[in-house]
Amino acid sequence: MPELPEVETVRQGLAKWVAGRRIAAATVHHPRAIRRHVPGPDHFSAVLAGRTVVDVSRRGKYLWLPLDSGDAVVGHLGMSGQLLMQPPGTPDEKHLRVRFAFDDDGPELRFVDQRTFGGLAVSEGGAELPAEIAHIARDPMDPLFSDAGFVTALRRRRTEVKRALLDQTLISGVGNIYADEALWRAKLHGARPTDALTGPAALRLLGHVRDVLAEAIVAGGTSFDALYVNVNGESGYFDRRLNAYGREGEPCRRCGAPIRREHFMNRSSFSCPRCQPRPRSRG
DNA sequence: GAACCCACCTGTAGGC
DNA sequence: TGCCTACAGGTGGGTT
């Protein structure tokens, strides 16, 4: 599942391959992939033809391609999205949704997405920061991310700490997997109330979030080759050394207790029952 | 305004 | 072997 490290790896790969290139044609193969582009597929194609990609930017799990027109192509990979560079003529992927051909006849950019949770849209005037993602908080790898501001906002919330970590308007880039990993490192159960966290504890948690993401970016970067900008995740992600996520019944690497799995927000949470005891009360 | 819940989507794994 | 169900989970819109 693409979280911040995977998206950052894609961003770095795309920047090398599409920055400075002029789009010859953008072809929509599945309308759902551009459902956020309200004017529809024809408009999507028309407004992109002839435009030059200036750069590739990211905030949290969102990517956007600033264009020379001042607009931007904004995208989210969702659960299964991939942005691939492919030589023209390569057989279409089964789940090819959008194809970008360039006027230099070099490698195409293809948006492939099995489950179509992801999508692309053109953001008018969005080269600097697309309005569609202005509500997304900065991510902890962003130099302008405010640690103090995060701690204050977190402790002001009346919710559970894992819910808060997954709230992209509070801190972006963290998904279910890295939230579990950061909580394991911080020895905190995800159900701990945010307003009961001390300032130093919140700051320590943030440090663990940042460490997990930074280590994953390094690991993710090693799993992608230069041309094939792969977001599949299997080779990159599961090679990484996870301490909690997906380890139900396996011994905690810290204390040996079997990792437990709990249902939370229609998904699974993994934690150590000894290192991360459930809070005695929700208050 | 904040917090919470659920639909969206499809391939895979497991049970029968 | 084939069918059915549960599961995976980020986001946004609707509800509380």
Coordinates of C-alpha atoms (C1' of nucleotides) in Angstrom, one line a residue:
Chain A
M1 CA 0.0 0.0 0.0
P2 CA 1.6 3.3 -1.0
E3 CA 2.3 5.4 2.0
L4 CA 4.6 8.4 2.2
P5 CA 7.9 6.5 1.6
E6 CA 6.5 4.7 -1.5
V7 CA 5.0 7.9 -2.9
E8 CA 8.3 9.8 -2.3
T9 CA 10.2 7.0 -4.1
V10 CA 7.8 7.5 -7.1
R11 CA 8.2 11.2 -6.9
Q12 CA 11.9 10.9 -7.2
G13 CA 11.7 8.5 -10.1
L14 CA 9.1 10.6 -11.9
A15 CA 11.1 13.8 -11.5
K16 CA 14.0 12.2 -13.4
W17 CA 11.8 11.0 -16.2
V18 CA 9.1 13.6 -16.9
A19 CA 10.4 16.9 -15.7
G20 CA 11.0 19.2 -18.7
R21 CA 9.1 17.0 -21.2
R22 CA 6.1 18.2 -23.3
I23 CA 2.9 16.1 -23.2
A24 CA 1.8 15.1 -26.7
A25 CA -1.4 13.4 -25.6
A26 CA -3.1 12.3 -22.4
T27 CA -5.5 9.4 -23.0
V28 CA -8.1 8.3 -20.4
H29 CA -8.7 4.6 -20.5
H30 CA -11.1 4.5 -17.5
P31 CA -13.2 7.4 -16.5
R32 CA -13.2 6.5 -12.8
A33 CA -9.5 7.2 -12.7
I34 CA -10.2 10.9 -13.3
R35 CA -13.5 11.1 -11.4
R36 CA -12.2 14.1 -9.4
H37 CA -11.7 15.9 -12.7
V38 CA -15.3 17.1 -12.9
P39 CA -15.2 18.5 -16.5
G40 CA -14.5 14.9 -17.7
P41 CA -12.1 12.9 -19.9
D42 CA -12.3 15.1 -23.0
H43 CA -11.4 18.2 -21.0
F44 CA -8.7 16.4 -19.2
S45 CA -7.0 15.4 -22.5
A46 CA -7.5 18.8 -24.1
V47 CA -6.1 20.9 -21.3
L48 CA -3.0 18.7 -21.0
A49 CA -2.0 18.4 -24.7
G50 CA 1.0 20.5 -25.4
R51 CA 1.8 21.3 -21.8
T52 CA 5.3 20.9 -20.4
V53 CA 5.8 19.2 -17.0
V54 CA 7.9 21.5 -14.9
D55 CA 8.6 19.3 -11.8
V56 CA 7.1 16.6 -9.6
S57 CA 5.9 17.6 -6.1
R58 CA 4.5 15.8 -3.1
R59 CA 2.6 16.5 0.0
G60 CA 1.8 13.5 2.2
K61 CA 0.6 10.7 -0.2
Y62 CA -0.4 13.2 -2.9
L63 CA 1.7 13.9 -5.9
W64 CA 1.3 16.7 -8.4
L65 CA 3.0 17.7 -11.6
P66 CA 3.3 21.5 -12.0
L67 CA 2.8 22.5 -15.6
D68 CA 4.1 25.4 -17.6
S69 CA 0.5 26.7 -17.8
G70 CA 0.4 27.2 -14.1
D71 CA -2.0 24.3 -13.7
A72 CA -1.0 20.9 -12.3
V73 CA -1.8 17.2 -12.6
V74 CA -2.7 16.1 -9.1
G75 CA -2.8 12.4 -8.3
H76 CA -3.2 9.9 -5.5
L77 CA -2.2 6.3 -5.8
G78 CA -4.9 5.1 -3.5
M79 CA -4.5 1.5 -2.5
S80 CA -3.1 0.0 -5.7
G81 CA -2.1 2.8 -8.0
Q82 CA 1.2 2.8 -9.9
L83 CA 2.8 5.5 -12.1
L84 CA 5.0 3.6 -14.5
M85 CA 7.4 4.7 -17.2
Q86 CA 7.1 2.5 -20.2
P87 CA 8.6 2.6 -23.7
P88 CA 6.0 3.4 -26.3
G89 CA 4.5 0.2 -27.8
T90 CA 4.8 -1.8 -24.6
P91 CA 1.6 -3.8 -24.2
D92 CA -1.0 -2.1 -22.1
E93 CA -1.2 -3.2 -18.5
K94 CA -4.5 -4.9 -17.6
H95 CA -5.4 -2.0 -15.3
L96 CA -4.1 0.8 -17.4
R97 CA -6.2 3.9 -16.6
V98 CA -4.4 6.9 -18.1
R99 CA -1.6 7.2 -20.6
F100 CA 0.7 10.2 -21.1
A101 CA 2.6 10.3 -24.3
F102 CA 5.4 12.9 -24.8
D103 CA 6.4 14.7 -28.0
D104 CA 9.9 13.4 -27.8
D105 CA 8.6 9.8 -28.4
G106 CA 10.4 8.7 -25.2
P107 CA 9.0 6.6 -22.4
E108 CA 5.3 7.1 -21.7
L109 CA 3.9 7.8 -18.2
R110 CA 1.1 5.3 -17.4
F111 CA -1.2 5.4 -14.5
V112 CA -2.1 1.8 -13.6
D113 CA -4.6 1.1 -10.8
Q114 CA -6.2 -2.2 -10.1
R115 CA -8.8 -1.1 -7.5
T116 CA -9.2 2.5 -8.8
F117 CA -9.1 4.0 -5.3
G118 CA -6.5 6.4 -6.7
G119 CA -7.0 8.9 -9.4
L120 CA -5.8 12.0 -11.3
A121 CA -7.2 15.4 -12.0
V122 CA -6.1 18.7 -13.5
S123 CA -5.9 21.4 -10.8
E124 CA -6.4 24.8 -12.3
G125 CA -3.7 27.2 -11.1
G126 CA -2.4 24.4 -8.9
A127 CA 1.2 24.4 -9.8
E128 CA 2.3 25.8 -6.4
L129 CA -0.2 23.8 -4.3
P130 CA -3.3 22.3 -5.7
A131 CA -6.4 23.7 -4.0
E132 CA -7.8 20.1 -3.9
I133 CA -5.1 19.1 -1.4
A134 CA -4.8 22.4 0.5
H135 CA -6.5 20.7 3.5
I136 CA -3.7 18.1 3.7
A137 CA -1.3 18.8 6.5
R138 CA 2.4 19.0 5.9
D139 CA 4.2 15.7 6.4
P140 CA 6.9 15.2 9.0
M141 CA 9.6 15.0 6.4
D142 CA 8.7 18.5 5.2
P143 CA 11.2 21.1 6.4
L144 CA 8.3 23.4 7.2
F145 CA 6.5 20.9 9.4
S146 CA 6.1 22.3 12.8
D147 CA 6.8 19.8 15.6
A148 CA 5.4 22.1 18.3
G149 CA 2.3 22.8 16.2
F150 CA 1.7 19.1 15.8
V151 CA 2.1 18.4 19.5
T152 CA -0.3 21.2 20.4
A153 CA -2.9 20.1 17.8
L154 CA -2.6 16.4 18.8
R155 CA -3.1 17.1 22.5
R156 CA -6.1 19.3 21.6
R157 CA -7.9 16.4 19.9
R158 CA -10.5 14.3 21.7
T159 CA -9.7 11.1 20.0
E160 CA -7.4 8.1 20.0
V161 CA -3.8 8.4 19.1
K162 CA -3.9 6.1 16.1
R163 CA -7.0 7.8 14.7
A164 CA -5.0 11.0 15.0
L165 CA -2.0 9.6 13.2
L166 CA -4.2 8.6 10.3
D167 CA -5.9 12.0 10.1
Q168 CA -4.2 13.6 7.1
T169 CA -5.4 17.0 8.1
L170 CA -3.3 16.7 11.3
I171 CA -0.2 15.0 9.9
S172 CA 0.1 13.6 6.4
G173 CA 1.8 10.6 4.9
V174 CA 1.1 8.1 7.7
G175 CA -1.0 5.1 6.9
N176 CA -2.1 2.0 8.8
I177 CA 1.2 0.2 8.5
Y178 CA 3.6 3.0 9.6
A179 CA 1.2 4.1 12.3
D180 CA 1.4 0.7 13.8
E181 CA 5.2 0.7 13.5
A182 CA 5.6 4.1 15.1
L183 CA 3.2 3.2 18.0
W184 CA 5.2 0.0 18.6
R185 CA 8.4 2.0 18.8
A186 CA 6.8 4.5 21.1
K187 CA 5.3 1.7 23.3
L188 CA 1.9 3.3 22.9
H189 CA -1.4 1.5 22.3
G190 CA -3.3 3.1 19.5
A191 CA -6.4 3.6 21.6
R192 CA -4.6 5.9 24.0
P193 CA -6.5 9.2 24.2
T194 CA -4.6 12.0 22.6
D195 CA -5.5 14.6 25.2
A196 CA -3.9 12.4 27.9
L197 CA -0.5 12.4 26.2
T198 CA 2.1 14.6 27.7
G199 CA 4.0 17.0 25.5
P200 CA 7.2 15.0 25.7
A201 CA 5.4 11.8 24.9
A202 CA 3.8 13.3 21.9
L203 CA 7.1 14.6 20.7
R204 CA 8.7 11.2 21.2
L205 CA 5.9 9.6 19.1
L206 CA 6.5 12.2 16.4
G207 CA 10.2 11.3 16.4
H208 CA 9.4 7.6 15.9
V209 CA 7.0 8.4 13.1
R210 CA 9.7 10.4 11.4
D211 CA 12.3 7.7 12.0
V212 CA 10.0 5.0 10.5
L213 CA 9.2 7.0 7.5
A214 CA 12.9 8.0 6.9
E215 CA 14.0 4.4 7.2
A216 CA 11.3 3.3 4.8
I217 CA 12.2 5.9 2.2
V218 CA 15.7 4.5 2.2
A219 CA 14.4 0.9 1.9
G220 CA 11.8 1.8 -0.7
G221 CA 14.4 3.6 -2.8
T222 CA 16.5 0.5 -3.1
S223 CA 13.6 -1.5 -4.5
F224 CA 12.9 0.5 -7.6
D225 CA 15.0 0.6 -10.8
A226 CA 15.5 3.7 -12.8
L227 CA 13.1 3.2 -15.6
Y228 CA 10.3 1.1 -14.1
V229 CA 8.9 3.4 -11.4
N230 CA 7.3 0.7 -9.4
V231 CA 4.8 1.2 -6.6
N232 CA 3.8 -2.4 -6.4
G233 CA 5.2 -2.5 -2.9
E234 CA 5.8 -6.2 -2.6
S235 CA 9.5 -6.2 -3.2
G236 CA 10.2 -2.9 -1.5
Y237 CA 7.8 -3.0 1.3
F238 CA 7.7 -6.5 2.6
D239 CA 11.5 -6.8 2.5
R240 CA 11.5 -4.2 5.2
R241 CA 11.8 -5.2 8.8
L242 CA 8.4 -4.7 10.4
N243 CA 8.1 -5.0 14.1
A244 CA 4.3 -5.0 14.5
Y245 CA 2.3 -4.8 11.3
G246 CA 1.3 -8.2 9.9
R247 CA 3.1 -10.1 12.7
E248 CA 0.1 -11.5 14.5
G249 CA 1.2 -14.3 16.9
E250 CA 4.9 -13.8 16.2
P251 CA 7.1 -12.8 19.2
C252 CA 7.6 -9.1 19.9
R253 CA 11.2 -8.3 19.0
R254 CA 11.5 -6.4 22.2
C255 CA 9.9 -8.6 24.9
G256 CA 8.9 -11.8 23.2
A257 CA 5.1 -11.6 23.8
P258 CA 3.0 -12.7 20.8
I259 CA 1.9 -9.7 18.7
R260 CA -1.8 -9.2 18.9
R261 CA -4.2 -8.2 16.1
E262 CA -7.2 -6.1 16.8
H263 CA -9.9 -4.7 14.5
F264 CA -9.9 -0.9 14.3
M265 CA -11.6 1.4 11.9
N266 CA -12.6 -1.5 9.6
R267 CA -9.0 -2.5 9.4
S268 CA -6.4 -4.4 11.4
S269 CA -4.1 -3.0 14.1
F270 CA -1.0 -4.9 15.3
S271 CA 0.7 -4.3 18.6
C272 CA 2.5 -5.9 21.5
P273 CA 0.2 -6.7 24.4
R274 CA 3.0 -6.3 26.9
C275 CA 4.9 -3.3 25.6
Q276 CA 1.7 -1.5 24.4
P277 CA -1.0 -2.2 27.0
R278 CA -4.5 -1.0 26.3
P279 CA -5.4 2.1 28.2
R280 CA -7.5 1.4 31.3
S281 CA -10.1 3.9 30.2
R282 CA -10.9 5.9 27.2
G283 CA -11.1 9.2 29.2
Chain B
dG1 C1' -16.5 22.4 14.1
dA2 C1' -15.0 18.0 15.4
dA3 C1' -15.4 13.2 15.5
dC4 C1' -17.0 9.1 13.5
dC5 C1' -18.7 5.7 10.0
dC6 C1' -19.0 3.7 5.7
dA7 C1' -19.0 3.1 0.5
dC8 C1' -15.9 2.9 -3.0
dC9 C1' -13.1 -1.2 -5.6
dT10 C1' -11.0 -5.8 -7.1
dG11 C1' -7.7 -9.6 -6.5
dT12 C1' -6.5 -13.1 -3.2
dA13 C1' -6.9 -16.4 0.4
dG14 C1' -9.5 -19.6 2.9
dG15 C1' -13.5 -22.3 3.9
dC16 C1' -17.0 -25.4 2.4
Chain C
dT1 C1' -12.9 -27.9 -8.7
dG2 C1' -15.8 -24.2 -8.0
dC3 C1' -18.4 -21.0 -5.5
dC4 C1' -18.8 -17.9 -1.7
dT5 C1' -17.2 -14.8 1.8
dA6 C1' -13.9 -12.1 4.3
dC7 C1' -10.2 -9.2 3.9
dA8 C1' -6.9 -5.6 2.4
dG9 C1' -7.2 0.1 3.4
dG10 C1' -6.9 5.8 1.9
dT11 C1' -10.2 9.1 1.1
dG12 C1' -14.2 11.9 1.1
dG13 C1' -18.9 12.6 1.9
dG14 C1' -22.6 12.0 5.0
dT15 C1' -24.1 11.7 9.7
dT16 C1' -23.9 12.4 14.6

